[in-house]
Coordinates of C-alpha atoms and ligand atoms in Angstrom, one line a residue:
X772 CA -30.4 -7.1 20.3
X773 CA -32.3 -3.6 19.9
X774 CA -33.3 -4.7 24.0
X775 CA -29.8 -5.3 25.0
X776 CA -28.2 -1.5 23.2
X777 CA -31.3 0.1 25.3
X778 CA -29.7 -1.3 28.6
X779 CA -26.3 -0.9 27.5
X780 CA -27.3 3.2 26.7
X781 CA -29.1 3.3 30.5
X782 CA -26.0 2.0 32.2
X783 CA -23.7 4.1 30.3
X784 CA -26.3 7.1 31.5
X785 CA -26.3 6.3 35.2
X786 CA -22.5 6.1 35.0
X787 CA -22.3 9.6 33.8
X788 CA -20.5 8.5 30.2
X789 CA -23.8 9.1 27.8
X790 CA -22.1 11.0 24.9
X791 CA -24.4 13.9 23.6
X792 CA -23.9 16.2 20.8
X793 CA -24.5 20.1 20.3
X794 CA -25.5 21.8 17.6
X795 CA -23.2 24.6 16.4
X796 CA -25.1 27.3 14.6
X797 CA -22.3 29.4 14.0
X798 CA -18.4 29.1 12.4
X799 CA -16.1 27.4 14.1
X800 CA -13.9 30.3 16.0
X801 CA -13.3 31.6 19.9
X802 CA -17.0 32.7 19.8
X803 CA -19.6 30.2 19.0
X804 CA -23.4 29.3 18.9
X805 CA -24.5 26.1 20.3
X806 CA -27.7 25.1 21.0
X807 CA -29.4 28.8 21.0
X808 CA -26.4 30.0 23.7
X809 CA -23.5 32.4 22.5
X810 CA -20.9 31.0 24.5
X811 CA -16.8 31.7 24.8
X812 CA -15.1 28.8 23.3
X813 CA -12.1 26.7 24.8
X814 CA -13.3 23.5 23.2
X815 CA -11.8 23.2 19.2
X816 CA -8.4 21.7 17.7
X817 CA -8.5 24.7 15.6
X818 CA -5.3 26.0 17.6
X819 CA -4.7 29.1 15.2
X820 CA -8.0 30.4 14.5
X821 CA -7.6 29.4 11.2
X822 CA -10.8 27.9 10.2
X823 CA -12.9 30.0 9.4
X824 CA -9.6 32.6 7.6
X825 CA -11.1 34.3 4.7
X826 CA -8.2 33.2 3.1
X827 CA -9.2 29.5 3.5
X828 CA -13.0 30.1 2.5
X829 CA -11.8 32.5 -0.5
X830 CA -9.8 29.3 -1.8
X831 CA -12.4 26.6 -1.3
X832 CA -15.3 28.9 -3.0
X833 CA -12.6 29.5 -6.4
X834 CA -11.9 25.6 -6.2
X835 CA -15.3 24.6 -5.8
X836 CA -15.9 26.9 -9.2
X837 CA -12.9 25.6 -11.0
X838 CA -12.5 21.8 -10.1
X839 CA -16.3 21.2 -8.7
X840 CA -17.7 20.0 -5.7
X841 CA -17.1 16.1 -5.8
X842 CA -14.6 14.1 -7.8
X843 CA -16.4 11.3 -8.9
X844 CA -13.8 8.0 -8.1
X845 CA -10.5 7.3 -6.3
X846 CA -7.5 9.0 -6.3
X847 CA -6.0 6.0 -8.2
X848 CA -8.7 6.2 -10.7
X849 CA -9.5 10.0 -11.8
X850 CA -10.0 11.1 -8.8
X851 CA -7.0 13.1 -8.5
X852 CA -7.0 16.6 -8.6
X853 CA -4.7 19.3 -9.5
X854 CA -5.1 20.7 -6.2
X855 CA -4.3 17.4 -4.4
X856 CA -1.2 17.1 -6.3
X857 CA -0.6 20.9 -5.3
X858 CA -1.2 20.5 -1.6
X859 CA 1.6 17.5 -1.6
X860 CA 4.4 19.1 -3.4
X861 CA 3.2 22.0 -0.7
X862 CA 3.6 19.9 2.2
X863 CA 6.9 18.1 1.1
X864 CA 8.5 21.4 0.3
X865 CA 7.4 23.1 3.5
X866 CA 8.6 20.0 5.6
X867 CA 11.7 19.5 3.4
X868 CA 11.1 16.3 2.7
X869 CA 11.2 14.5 -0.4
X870 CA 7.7 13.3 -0.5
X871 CA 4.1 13.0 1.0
X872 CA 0.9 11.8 0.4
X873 CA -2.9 13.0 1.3
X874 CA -5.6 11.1 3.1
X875 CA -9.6 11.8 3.4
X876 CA -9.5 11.8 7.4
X877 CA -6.6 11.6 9.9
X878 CA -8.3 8.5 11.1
X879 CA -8.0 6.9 7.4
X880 CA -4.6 8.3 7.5
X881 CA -3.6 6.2 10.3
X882 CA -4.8 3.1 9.3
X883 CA -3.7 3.3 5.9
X884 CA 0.3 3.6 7.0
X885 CA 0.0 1.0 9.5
X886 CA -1.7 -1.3 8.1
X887 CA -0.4 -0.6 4.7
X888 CA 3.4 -0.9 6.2
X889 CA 3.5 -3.5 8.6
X890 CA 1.0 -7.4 8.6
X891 CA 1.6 -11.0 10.2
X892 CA 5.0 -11.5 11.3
X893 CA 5.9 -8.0 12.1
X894 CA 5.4 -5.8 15.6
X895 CA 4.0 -3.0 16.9
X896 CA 4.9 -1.0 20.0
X897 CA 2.5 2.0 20.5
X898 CA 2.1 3.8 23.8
X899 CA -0.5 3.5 26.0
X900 CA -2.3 6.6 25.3
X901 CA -1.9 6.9 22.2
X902 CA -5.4 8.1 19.9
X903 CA -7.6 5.3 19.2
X904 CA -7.1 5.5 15.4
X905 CA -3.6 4.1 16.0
X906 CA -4.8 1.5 18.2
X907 CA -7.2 0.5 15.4
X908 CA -5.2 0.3 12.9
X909 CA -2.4 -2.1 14.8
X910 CA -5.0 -4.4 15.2
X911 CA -6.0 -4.4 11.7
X912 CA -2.9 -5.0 10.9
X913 CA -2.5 -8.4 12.3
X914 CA 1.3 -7.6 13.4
X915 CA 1.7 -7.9 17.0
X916 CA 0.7 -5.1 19.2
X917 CA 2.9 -4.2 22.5
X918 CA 1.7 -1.2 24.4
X919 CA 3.9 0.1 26.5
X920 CA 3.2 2.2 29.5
X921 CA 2.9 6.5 28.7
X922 CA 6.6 7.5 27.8
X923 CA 8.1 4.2 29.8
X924 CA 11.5 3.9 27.3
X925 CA 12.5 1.4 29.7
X926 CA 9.6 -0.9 29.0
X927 CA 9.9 -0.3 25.4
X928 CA 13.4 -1.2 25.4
X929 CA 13.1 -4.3 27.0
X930 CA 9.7 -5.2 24.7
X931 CA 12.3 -4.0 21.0
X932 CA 15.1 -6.4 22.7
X933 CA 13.0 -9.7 22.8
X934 CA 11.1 -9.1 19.7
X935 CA 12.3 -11.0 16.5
X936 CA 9.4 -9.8 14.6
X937 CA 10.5 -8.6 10.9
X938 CA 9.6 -5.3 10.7
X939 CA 9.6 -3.2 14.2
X940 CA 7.6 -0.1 14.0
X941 CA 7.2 2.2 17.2
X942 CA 4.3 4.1 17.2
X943 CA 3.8 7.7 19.6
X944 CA 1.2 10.6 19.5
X945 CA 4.0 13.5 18.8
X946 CA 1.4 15.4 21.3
X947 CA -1.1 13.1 23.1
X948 CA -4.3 14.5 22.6
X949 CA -5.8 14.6 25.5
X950 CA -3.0 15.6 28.0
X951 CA -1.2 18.0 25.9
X952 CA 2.8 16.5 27.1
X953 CA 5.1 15.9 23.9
X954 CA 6.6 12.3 23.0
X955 CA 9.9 12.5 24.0
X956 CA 11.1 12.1 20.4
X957 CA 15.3 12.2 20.5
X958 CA 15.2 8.8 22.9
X959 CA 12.3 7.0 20.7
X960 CA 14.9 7.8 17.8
X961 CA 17.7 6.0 19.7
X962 CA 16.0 2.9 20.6
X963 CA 14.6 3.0 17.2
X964 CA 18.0 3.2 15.6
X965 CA 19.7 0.6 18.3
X966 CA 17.1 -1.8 17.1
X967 CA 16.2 -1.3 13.9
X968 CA 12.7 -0.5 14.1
X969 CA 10.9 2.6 12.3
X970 CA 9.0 5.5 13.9
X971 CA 5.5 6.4 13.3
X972 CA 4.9 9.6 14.4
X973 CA 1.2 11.5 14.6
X974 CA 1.5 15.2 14.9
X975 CA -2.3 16.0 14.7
X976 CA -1.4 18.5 17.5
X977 CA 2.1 19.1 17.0
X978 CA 1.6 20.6 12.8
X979 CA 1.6 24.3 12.5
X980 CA 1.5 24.6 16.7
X981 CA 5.1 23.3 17.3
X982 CA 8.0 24.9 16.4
X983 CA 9.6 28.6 15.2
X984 CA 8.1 27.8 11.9
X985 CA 5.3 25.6 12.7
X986 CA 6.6 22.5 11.0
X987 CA 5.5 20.4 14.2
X988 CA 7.6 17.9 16.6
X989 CA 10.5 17.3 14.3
X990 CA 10.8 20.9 14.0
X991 CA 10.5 21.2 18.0
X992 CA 13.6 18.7 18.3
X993 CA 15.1 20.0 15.5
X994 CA 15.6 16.1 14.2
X995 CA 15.3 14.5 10.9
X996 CA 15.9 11.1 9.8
X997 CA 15.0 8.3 7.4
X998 CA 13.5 6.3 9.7
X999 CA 10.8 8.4 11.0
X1000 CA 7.1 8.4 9.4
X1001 CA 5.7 11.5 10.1
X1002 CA 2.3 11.6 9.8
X1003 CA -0.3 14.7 10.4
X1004 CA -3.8 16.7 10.2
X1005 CA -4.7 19.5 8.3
X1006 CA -8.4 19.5 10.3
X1007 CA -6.5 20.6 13.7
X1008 CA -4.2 23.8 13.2
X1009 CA -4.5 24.0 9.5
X1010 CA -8.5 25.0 9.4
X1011 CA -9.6 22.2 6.7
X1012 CA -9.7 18.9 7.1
X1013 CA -7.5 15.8 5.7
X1014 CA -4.1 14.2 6.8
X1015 CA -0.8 13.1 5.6
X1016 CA 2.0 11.1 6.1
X1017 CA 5.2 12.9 4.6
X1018 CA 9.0 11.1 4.5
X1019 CA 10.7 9.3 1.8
X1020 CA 10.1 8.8 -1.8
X1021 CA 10.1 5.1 -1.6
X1022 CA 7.7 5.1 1.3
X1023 CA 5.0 7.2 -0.1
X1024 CA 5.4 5.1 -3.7
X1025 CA 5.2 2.0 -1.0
X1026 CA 1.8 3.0 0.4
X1027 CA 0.1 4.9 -3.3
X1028 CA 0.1 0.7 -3.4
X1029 CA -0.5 -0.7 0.1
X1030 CA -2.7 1.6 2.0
X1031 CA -6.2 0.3 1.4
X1032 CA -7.6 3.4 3.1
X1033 CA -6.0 5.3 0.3
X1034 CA -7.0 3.1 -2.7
X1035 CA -10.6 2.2 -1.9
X1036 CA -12.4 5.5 -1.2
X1037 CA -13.3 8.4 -3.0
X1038 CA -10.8 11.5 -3.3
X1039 CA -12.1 13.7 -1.0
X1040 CA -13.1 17.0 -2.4
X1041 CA -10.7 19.7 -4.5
X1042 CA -12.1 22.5 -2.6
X1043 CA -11.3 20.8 0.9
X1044 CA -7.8 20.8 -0.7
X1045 CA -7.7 24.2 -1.4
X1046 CA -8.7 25.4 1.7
X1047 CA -6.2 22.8 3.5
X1048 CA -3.2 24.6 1.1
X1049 CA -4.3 27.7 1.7
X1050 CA -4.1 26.7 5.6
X1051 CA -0.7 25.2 5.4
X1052 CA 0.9 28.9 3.6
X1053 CA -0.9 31.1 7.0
X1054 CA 0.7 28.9 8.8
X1055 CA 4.6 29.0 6.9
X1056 CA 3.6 33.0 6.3
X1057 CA 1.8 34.3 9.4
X1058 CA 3.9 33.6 12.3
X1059 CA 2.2 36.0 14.5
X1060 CA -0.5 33.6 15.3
X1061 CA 1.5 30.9 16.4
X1062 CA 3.9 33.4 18.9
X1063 CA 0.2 34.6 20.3
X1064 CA -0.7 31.2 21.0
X1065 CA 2.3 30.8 22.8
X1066 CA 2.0 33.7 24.7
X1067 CA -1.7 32.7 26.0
X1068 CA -0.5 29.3 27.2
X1069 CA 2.5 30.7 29.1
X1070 CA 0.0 33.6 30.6
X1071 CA -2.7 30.4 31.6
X1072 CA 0.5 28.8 33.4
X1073 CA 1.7 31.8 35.0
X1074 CA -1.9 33.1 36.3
X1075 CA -4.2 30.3 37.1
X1076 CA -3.9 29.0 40.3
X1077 CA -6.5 25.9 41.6
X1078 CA -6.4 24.4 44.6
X1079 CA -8.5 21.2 44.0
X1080 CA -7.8 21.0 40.7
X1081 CA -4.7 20.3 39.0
X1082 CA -3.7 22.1 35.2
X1083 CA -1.6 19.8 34.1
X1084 CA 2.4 20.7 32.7
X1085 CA 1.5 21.3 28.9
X1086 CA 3.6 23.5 26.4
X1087 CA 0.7 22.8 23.6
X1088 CA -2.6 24.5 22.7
X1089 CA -4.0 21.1 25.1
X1090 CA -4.5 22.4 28.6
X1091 CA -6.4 19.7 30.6
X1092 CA -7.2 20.3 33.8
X1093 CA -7.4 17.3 36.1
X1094 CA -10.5 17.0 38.3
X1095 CA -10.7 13.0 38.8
X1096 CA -14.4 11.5 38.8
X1097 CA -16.6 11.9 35.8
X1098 CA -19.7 13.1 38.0
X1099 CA -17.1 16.2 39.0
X1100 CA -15.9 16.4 35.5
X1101 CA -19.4 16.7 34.3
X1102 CA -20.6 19.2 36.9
X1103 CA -17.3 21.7 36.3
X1104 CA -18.1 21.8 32.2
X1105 CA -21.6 22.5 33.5
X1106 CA -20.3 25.1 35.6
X1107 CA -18.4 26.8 33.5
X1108 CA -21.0 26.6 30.6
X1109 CA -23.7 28.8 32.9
X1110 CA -20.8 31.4 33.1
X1111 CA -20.4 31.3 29.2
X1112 CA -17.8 29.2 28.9
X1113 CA -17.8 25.7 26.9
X1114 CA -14.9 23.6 28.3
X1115 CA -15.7 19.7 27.4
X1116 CA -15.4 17.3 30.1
X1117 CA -13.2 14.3 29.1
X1118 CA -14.0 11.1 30.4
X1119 CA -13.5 7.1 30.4
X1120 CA -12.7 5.9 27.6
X1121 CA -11.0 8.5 26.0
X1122 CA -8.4 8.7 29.5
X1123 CA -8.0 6.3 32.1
X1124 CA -10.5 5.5 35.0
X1125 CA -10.6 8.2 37.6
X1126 CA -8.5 11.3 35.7
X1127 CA -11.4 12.8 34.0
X1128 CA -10.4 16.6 33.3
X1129 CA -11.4 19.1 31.6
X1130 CA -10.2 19.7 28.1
X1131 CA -9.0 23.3 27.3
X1132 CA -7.7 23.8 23.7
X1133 CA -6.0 27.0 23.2
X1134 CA -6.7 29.2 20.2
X1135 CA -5.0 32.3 18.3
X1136 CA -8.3 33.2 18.0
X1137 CA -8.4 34.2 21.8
X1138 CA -7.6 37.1 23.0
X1139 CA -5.7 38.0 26.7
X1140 CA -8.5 39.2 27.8
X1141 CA -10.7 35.6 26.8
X1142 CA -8.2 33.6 28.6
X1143 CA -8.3 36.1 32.1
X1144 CA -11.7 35.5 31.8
X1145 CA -11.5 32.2 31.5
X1146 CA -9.0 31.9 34.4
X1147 CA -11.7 33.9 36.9
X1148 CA -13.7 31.5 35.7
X1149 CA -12.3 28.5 36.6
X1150 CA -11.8 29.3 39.9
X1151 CA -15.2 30.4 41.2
X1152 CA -16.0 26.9 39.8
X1153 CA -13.9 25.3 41.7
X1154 CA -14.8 26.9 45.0
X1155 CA -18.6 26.3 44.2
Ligands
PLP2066 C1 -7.8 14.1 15.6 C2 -6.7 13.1 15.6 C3 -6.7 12.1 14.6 C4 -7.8 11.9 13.5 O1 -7.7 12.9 12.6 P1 -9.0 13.3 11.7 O2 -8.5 14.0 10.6 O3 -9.8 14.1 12.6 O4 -9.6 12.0 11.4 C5 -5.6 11.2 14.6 N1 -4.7 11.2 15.5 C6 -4.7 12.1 16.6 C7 -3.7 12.1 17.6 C8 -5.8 13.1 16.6 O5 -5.8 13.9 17.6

């Protein structure tokens, strides 16, 4: 076998789809360290400079000295932390919504609710792109999985209208991750309501980015209803790390028994928590950094102009730039990274065969002047 992953790795090389990691020898933030080179960062989820706040590491050092560093079983067991319990009531209160619950990872998160809500006999219809962890967990689940093509409502329809599966659940990225474009959430609703099937919704880009007061897609489209499962991150715009889902009383109670990603692991640590609530009140409390970010994506829009390349329409902090083959891809982030500039190249898997882009995350951390440069940037790479 060991003979067979060595070949597998060396095809994967010559194809130009080896992943490699850096070392980052500095905080996360607009400026980093990574592998000995101080270079200008457009490559983080942290979309509002958030995670390295003092405010954030102030909470997790007075946690860490009040509640510990580990703690020691499942949340179901004594693993529960005042904090944990603090950072829900936090979340359902700034959401206005009667309940939520916390997972470890966003990934957990997902396959928890899915696979915790729906089994054998029941259907899922997830878009095309949608992130991998919601793939997974679909399949997991053993219910039947229909993707439909990226935002095709049509298709959808027509797959809800022959389904006599039990339970329906539709399942979107509120923002796909690595095109930046929003789910077009109102008309999901509709079919959702026309044939009685729920709505899954993950906001790991949308949370704290979208909306006047950064309560994410459902904010955006100023909807609410009973039938939507809202699910987000707190690693992204919040600064810490973890994920929810938030909705109705009787669904949280639902999957505090169901979610097996939930029951069988270790609470994550009170200090993670801390930082995660104190995350979740910049972004309710500091609005500034959200209207900033807004105003460097507009100024990307209205001053970059590429003539091989294509940014693609995106009202998010996700600004992917479209340059097609992965050897391209590879060479622009190369590019751009002798200028000071890390911009990761995203390729096959992670987005269909031949649209390898580059991935440009937006950050409150920027400043104007950061994204100008970026924008000069860009465009002697292209050219070269
Ligand atoms: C990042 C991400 C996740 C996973 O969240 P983690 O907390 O990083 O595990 C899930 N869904 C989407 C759309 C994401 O972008």
């Amino acid at each position: 076998m060991l003979d067979e992953l060595q070949a597998e790795l060396n095809q994967r090389a010559l194809q130009g789809l080896l992943r490699k990691r850096r070392v980052l020898q500095s905080a996360q933030g607009a400026h980093v360290q990574v592998d000995g080179e101080h270079l200008l960062s457009f490559s983080s989820n942290d979309y509002l400079g958030l995670a390295s706040h003092p405010d954030l590491v102030e909470a997790m050092k007075l946690a860490a000295d009040q509640a510990g560093a580990g703690t020691g079983a499942s949340h179901l067991v004594t693993g529960h932390q005042l904090m944990h319990d603090r950072l829900e009531q936090q979340l359902a209160r700034f959401l206005k919504v009667p309940a939520a619950l916390l997972f470890t990872t966003g990934y957990m998160a997902n396959l928890g609710i899915i696979t915790g809500l729906v089994g054998r006999g029941d259907a899922v219809f997830a878009d095309k792109l949608n992130h991998a962890s919601l793939n997974d967990a679909a399949v997991l689940s053993r219910a039947d999985l229909h993707r439909y093509p990226h935002h095709d409502l049509a298709a959808l329809e027509k797959m809800l209208a022959n389904s006599a599966a039990k339970r329906k659940l539709v399942i979107a990225d509120a923002v796909f991750s690595m095109d930046g474009d929003i789910a077009p959430v109102p008309a999901l609703l509709a079919l959702c309501e026309r044939y009685d099937a729920y709505l899954m919704l993950d906001d790991a880009h949308g949370f704290g980015v979208l909306g006047a007061g950064g309560r994410g897609v459902l904010e955006h489209f100023n909807l609410y209803s009973e039938r939507i499962i809202y699910m987000a991150t707190l690693g992204k715009a919040a600064g810490a790390a973890g994920a929810f889902v938030a909705g109705e009383q009787v669904l949280v109670d639902y999957l505090l028994q169901t979610a097996k990603p939930y029951i069988y692991t270790t609470a994550s640590p009170a200090p993670v928590a801390a930082s995660a609530l104190a995350g979740v009140r910049l972004i309710e409390q500091d609005s500034q950094r959200r209207q900033h970010l807004h105003g460097l994506i507009k100024l990307l829009h209205d001053e970059c102009r590429l003539q091989r390349w294509r940014l693609m329409p995106s009202e998010t902090a996700i600004q992917p730039i479209l340059v097609g083959s992965n050897e391209d891809a590879l060479k622009a982030s190369e590019c751009l990274r002798e200028s000071g500039i890390l911009v990761p190249a995203i390729r096959p898997p992670t987005v269909p065969k031949g649209t390898a882009r580059l991935r440009i995350s937006l950050s409150a951390a920027h400043t104007v002047a950061d994204v100008r440069h970026l924008i000069a940037v860009l465009e002697k790479a292209e050219s070269a």
